[in-house]
mmCIF file of C-alpha atoms in Angstrom:
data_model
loop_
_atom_site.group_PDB
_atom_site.id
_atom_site.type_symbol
_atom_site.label_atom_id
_atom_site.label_comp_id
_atom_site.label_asym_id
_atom_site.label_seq_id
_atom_site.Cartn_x
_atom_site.Cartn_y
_atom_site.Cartn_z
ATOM 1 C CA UNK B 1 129.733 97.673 102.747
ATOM 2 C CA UNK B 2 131.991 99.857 99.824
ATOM 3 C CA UNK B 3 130.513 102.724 98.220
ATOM 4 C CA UNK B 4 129.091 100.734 95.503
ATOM 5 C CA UNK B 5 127.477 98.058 97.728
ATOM 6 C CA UNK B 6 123.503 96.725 96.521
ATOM 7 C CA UNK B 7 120.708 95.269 98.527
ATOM 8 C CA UNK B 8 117.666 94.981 96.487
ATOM 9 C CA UNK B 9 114.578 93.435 98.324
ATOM 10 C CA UNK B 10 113.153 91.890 94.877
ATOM 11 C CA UNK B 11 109.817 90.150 96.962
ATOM 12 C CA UNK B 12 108.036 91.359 100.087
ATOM 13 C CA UNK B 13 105.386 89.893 102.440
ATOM 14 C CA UNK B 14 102.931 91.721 105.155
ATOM 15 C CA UNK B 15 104.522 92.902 108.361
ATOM 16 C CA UNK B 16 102.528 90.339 110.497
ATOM 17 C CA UNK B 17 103.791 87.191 107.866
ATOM 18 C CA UNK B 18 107.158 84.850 108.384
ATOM 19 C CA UNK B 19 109.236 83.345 105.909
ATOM 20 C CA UNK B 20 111.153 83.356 103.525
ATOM 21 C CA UNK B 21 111.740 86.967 101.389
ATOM 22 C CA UNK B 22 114.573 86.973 98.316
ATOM 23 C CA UNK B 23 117.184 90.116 98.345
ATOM 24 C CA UNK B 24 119.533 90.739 95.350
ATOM 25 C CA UNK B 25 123.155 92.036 95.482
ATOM 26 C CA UNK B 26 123.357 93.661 92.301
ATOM 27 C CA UNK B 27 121.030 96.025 90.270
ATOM 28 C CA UNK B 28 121.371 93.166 87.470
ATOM 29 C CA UNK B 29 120.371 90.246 89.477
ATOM 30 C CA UNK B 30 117.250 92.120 90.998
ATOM 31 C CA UNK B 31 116.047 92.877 87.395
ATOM 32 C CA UNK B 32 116.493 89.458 86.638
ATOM 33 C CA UNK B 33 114.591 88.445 89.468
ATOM 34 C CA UNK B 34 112.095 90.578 89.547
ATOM 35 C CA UNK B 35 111.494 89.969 85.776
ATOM 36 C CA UNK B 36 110.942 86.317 86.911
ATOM 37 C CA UNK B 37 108.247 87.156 89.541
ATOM 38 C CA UNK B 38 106.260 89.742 86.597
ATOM 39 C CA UNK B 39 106.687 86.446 84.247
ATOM 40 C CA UNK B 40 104.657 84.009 87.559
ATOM 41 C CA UNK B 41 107.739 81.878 86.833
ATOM 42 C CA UNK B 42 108.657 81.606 90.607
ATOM 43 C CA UNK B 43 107.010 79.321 92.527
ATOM 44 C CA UNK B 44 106.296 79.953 95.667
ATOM 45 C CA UNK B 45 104.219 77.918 98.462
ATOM 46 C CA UNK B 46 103.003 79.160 102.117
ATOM 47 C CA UNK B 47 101.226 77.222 105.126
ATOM 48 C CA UNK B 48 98.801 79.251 106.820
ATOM 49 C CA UNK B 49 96.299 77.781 110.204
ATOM 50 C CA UNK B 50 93.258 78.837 109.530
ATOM 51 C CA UNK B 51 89.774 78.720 111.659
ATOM 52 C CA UNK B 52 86.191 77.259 109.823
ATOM 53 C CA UNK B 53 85.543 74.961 107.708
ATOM 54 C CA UNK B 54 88.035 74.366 104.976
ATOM 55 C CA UNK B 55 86.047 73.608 101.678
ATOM 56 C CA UNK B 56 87.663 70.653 100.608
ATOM 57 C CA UNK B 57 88.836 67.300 101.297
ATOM 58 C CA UNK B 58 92.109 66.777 102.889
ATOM 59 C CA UNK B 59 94.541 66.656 100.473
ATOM 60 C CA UNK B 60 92.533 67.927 97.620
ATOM 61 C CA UNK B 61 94.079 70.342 95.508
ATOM 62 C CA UNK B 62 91.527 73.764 95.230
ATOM 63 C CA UNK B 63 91.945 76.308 92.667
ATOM 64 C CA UNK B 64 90.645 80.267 93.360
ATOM 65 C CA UNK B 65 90.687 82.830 90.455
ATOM 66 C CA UNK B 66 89.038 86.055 92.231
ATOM 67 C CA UNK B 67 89.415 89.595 91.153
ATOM 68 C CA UNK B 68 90.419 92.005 94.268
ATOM 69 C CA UNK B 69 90.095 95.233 94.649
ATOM 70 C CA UNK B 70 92.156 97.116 97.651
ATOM 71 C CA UNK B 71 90.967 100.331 98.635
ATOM 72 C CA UNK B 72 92.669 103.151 100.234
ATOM 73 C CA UNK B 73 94.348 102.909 103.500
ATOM 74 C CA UNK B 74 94.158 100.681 106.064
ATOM 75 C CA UNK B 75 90.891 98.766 104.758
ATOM 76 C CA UNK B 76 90.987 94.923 104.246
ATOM 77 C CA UNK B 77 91.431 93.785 100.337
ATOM 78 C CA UNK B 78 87.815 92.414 98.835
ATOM 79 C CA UNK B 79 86.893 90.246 96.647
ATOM 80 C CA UNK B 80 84.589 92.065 93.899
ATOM 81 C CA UNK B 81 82.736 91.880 90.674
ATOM 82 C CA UNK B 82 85.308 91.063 87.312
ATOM 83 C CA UNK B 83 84.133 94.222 86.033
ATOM 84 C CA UNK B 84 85.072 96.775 89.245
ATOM 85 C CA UNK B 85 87.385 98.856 87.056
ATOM 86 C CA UNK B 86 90.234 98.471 89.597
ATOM 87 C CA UNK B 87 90.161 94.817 90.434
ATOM 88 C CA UNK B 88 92.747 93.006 89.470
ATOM 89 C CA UNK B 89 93.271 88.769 88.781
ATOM 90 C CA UNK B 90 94.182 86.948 91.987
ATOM 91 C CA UNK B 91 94.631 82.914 91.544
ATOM 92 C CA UNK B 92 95.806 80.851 94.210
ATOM 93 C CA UNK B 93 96.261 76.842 94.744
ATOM 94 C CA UNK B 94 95.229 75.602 98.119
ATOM 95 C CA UNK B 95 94.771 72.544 100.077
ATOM 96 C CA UNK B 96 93.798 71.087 103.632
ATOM 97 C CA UNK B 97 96.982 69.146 105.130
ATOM 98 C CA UNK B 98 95.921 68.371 108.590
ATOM 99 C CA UNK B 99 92.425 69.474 110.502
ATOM 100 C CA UNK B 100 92.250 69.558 114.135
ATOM 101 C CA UNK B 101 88.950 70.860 116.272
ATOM 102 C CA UNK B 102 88.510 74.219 115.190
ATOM 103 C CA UNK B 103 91.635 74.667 113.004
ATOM 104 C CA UNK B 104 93.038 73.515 110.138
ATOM 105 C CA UNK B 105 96.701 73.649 108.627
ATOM 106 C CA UNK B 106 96.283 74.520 104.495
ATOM 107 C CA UNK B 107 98.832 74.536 102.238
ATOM 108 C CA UNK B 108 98.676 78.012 99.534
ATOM 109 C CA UNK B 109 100.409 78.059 96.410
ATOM 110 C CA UNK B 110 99.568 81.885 95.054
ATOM 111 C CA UNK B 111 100.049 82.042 91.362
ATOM 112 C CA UNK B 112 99.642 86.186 91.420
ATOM 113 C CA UNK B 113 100.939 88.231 94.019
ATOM 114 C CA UNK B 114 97.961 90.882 94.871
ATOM 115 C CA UNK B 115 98.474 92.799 98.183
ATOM 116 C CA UNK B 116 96.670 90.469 101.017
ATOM 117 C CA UNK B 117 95.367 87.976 98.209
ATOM 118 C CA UNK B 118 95.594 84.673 100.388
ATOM 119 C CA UNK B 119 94.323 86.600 103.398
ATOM 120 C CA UNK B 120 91.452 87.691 101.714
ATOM 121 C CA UNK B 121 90.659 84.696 99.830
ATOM 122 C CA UNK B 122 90.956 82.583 102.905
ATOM 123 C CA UNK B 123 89.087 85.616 104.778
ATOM 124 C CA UNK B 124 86.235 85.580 102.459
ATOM 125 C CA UNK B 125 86.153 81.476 102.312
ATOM 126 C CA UNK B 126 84.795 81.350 105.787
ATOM 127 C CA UNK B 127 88.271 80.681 107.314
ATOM 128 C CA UNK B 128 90.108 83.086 108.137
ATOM 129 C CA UNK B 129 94.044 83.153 109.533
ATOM 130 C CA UNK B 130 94.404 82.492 112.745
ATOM 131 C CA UNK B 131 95.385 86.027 114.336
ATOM 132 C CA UNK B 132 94.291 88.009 110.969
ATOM 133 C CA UNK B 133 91.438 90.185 112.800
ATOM 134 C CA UNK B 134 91.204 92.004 109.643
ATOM 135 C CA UNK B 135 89.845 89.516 107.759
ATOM 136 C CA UNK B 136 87.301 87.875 110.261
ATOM 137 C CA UNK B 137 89.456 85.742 112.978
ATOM 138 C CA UNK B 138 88.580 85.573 116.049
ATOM 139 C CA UNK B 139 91.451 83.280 117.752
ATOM 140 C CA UNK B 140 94.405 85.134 118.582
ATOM 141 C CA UNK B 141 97.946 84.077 117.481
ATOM 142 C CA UNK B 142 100.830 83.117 119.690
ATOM 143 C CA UNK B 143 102.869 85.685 118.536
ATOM 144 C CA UNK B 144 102.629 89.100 119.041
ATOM 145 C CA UNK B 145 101.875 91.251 115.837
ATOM 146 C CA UNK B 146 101.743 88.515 113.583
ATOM 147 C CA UNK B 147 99.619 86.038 112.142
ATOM 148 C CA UNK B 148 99.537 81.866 111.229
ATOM 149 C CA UNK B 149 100.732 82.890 107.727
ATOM 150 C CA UNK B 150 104.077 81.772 106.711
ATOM 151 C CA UNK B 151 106.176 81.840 103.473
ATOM 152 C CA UNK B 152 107.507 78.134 103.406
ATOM 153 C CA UNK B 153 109.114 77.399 100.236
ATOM 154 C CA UNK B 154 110.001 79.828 96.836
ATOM 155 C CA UNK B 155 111.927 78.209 93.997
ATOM 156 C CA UNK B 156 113.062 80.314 90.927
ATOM 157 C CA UNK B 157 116.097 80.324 88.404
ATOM 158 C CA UNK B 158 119.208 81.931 89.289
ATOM 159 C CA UNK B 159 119.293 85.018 88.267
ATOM 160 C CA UNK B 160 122.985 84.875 86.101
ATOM 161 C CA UNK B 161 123.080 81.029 84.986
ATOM 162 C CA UNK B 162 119.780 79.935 84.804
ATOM 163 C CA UNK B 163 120.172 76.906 87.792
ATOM 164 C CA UNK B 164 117.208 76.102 89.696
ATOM 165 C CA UNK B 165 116.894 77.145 93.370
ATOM 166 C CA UNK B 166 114.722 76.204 95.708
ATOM 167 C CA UNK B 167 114.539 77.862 99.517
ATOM 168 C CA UNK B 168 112.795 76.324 102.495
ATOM 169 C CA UNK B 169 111.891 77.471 105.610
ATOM 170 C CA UNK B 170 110.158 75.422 108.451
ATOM 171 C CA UNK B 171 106.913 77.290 110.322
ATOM 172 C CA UNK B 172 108.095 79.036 113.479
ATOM 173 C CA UNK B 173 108.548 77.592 116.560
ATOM 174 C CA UNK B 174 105.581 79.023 118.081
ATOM 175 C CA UNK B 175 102.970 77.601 116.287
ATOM 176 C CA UNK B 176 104.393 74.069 116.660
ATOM 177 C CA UNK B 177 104.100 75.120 120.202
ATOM 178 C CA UNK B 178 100.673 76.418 120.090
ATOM 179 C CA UNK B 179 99.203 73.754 117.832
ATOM 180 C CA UNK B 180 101.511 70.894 117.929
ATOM 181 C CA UNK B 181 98.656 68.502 116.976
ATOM 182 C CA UNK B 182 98.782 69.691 113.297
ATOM 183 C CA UNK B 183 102.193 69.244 113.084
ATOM 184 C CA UNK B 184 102.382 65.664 113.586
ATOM 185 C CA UNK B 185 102.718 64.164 110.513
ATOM 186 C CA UNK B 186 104.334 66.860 109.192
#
């Protein structure tokens, strides 16, 4: 890289999530983008396996407006009152895709971006990520570190000439491997 060179991470996930994360090569571009992710105008869609009872239907489209609150260091995100004076909006889109014994494959399409917000809504749902100890799981994940959370699809405008985008990214190997039965039809 030349003196000048950029790399501008312009979204992030956890350390123990997969997928897809968008970098920018110039200062420009990552203002653009990043004013598109302030603006909710990126779309972005995850699949996470989760344990318990999914509350819905399969297929059925669920919609979650909570208000979070994360506290200092290493303590999970909660869900608290609208009024806590730190909490802030968290809204997500999920649905059920496949069930299977004690897991299920759902389908999360966040329309905020709150630190942990689909682990703790999930988390405080009754079904927790599978792997996600800190928010109430009890079946370990395949992979070391991580958990069944995985950044599958994000689709925004690029950032110079406006033309839609859309990146994909297929759930790792391991869970297929792990829980091939909820991969199926998929």
């Amino acid at each position: 890289l030349g003196h000048d060179a950029f790399v501008g991470v312009v979204s992030r996930l956890d350390a123990a999530v997969s997928g897809i994360v968008v970098f920018a090569k110039t200062q420009r571009s990552a203002a653009r983008l990043c004013d598109q992710f302030r603006d909710r105008t990126v779309e972005k869609l995850y699949q996470a396996i989760v344990t318990g009872r999914f509350p819905a239907a399969i297929g059925a489209w669920l919609e979650w407006t909570d208000s979070l609150e994360r506290p200092p260091g290493p303590k999970p995100t909660m869900i608290v009152s609208p009024a806590t004076k730190e909490a802030q909006e968290a809204t997500t889109r999920a649905r059920v895709m496949v069930r299977a014994g004690e897991v299920s494959l759902v389908e999360l399409a966040p329309l905020t971006g709150r630190r942990h917000q689909l682990r703790a809504q999930l988390g405080s749902r009754g079904c927790p990520i599978v792997g996600d100890r800190l928010y109430g799981s009890r079946l370990p994940f395949p992979i070391p570190g991580g958990i069944a959370l995985h950044a599958t699809q994000i689709a925004f405008e690029h950032p110079h000439h406006g033309t839609p985008l859309t990146f994909k990214s297929p759930c790792p190997e391991p869970w297929m491997d792990r829980f091939p039965y909820l991969f199926l039809e998929n």
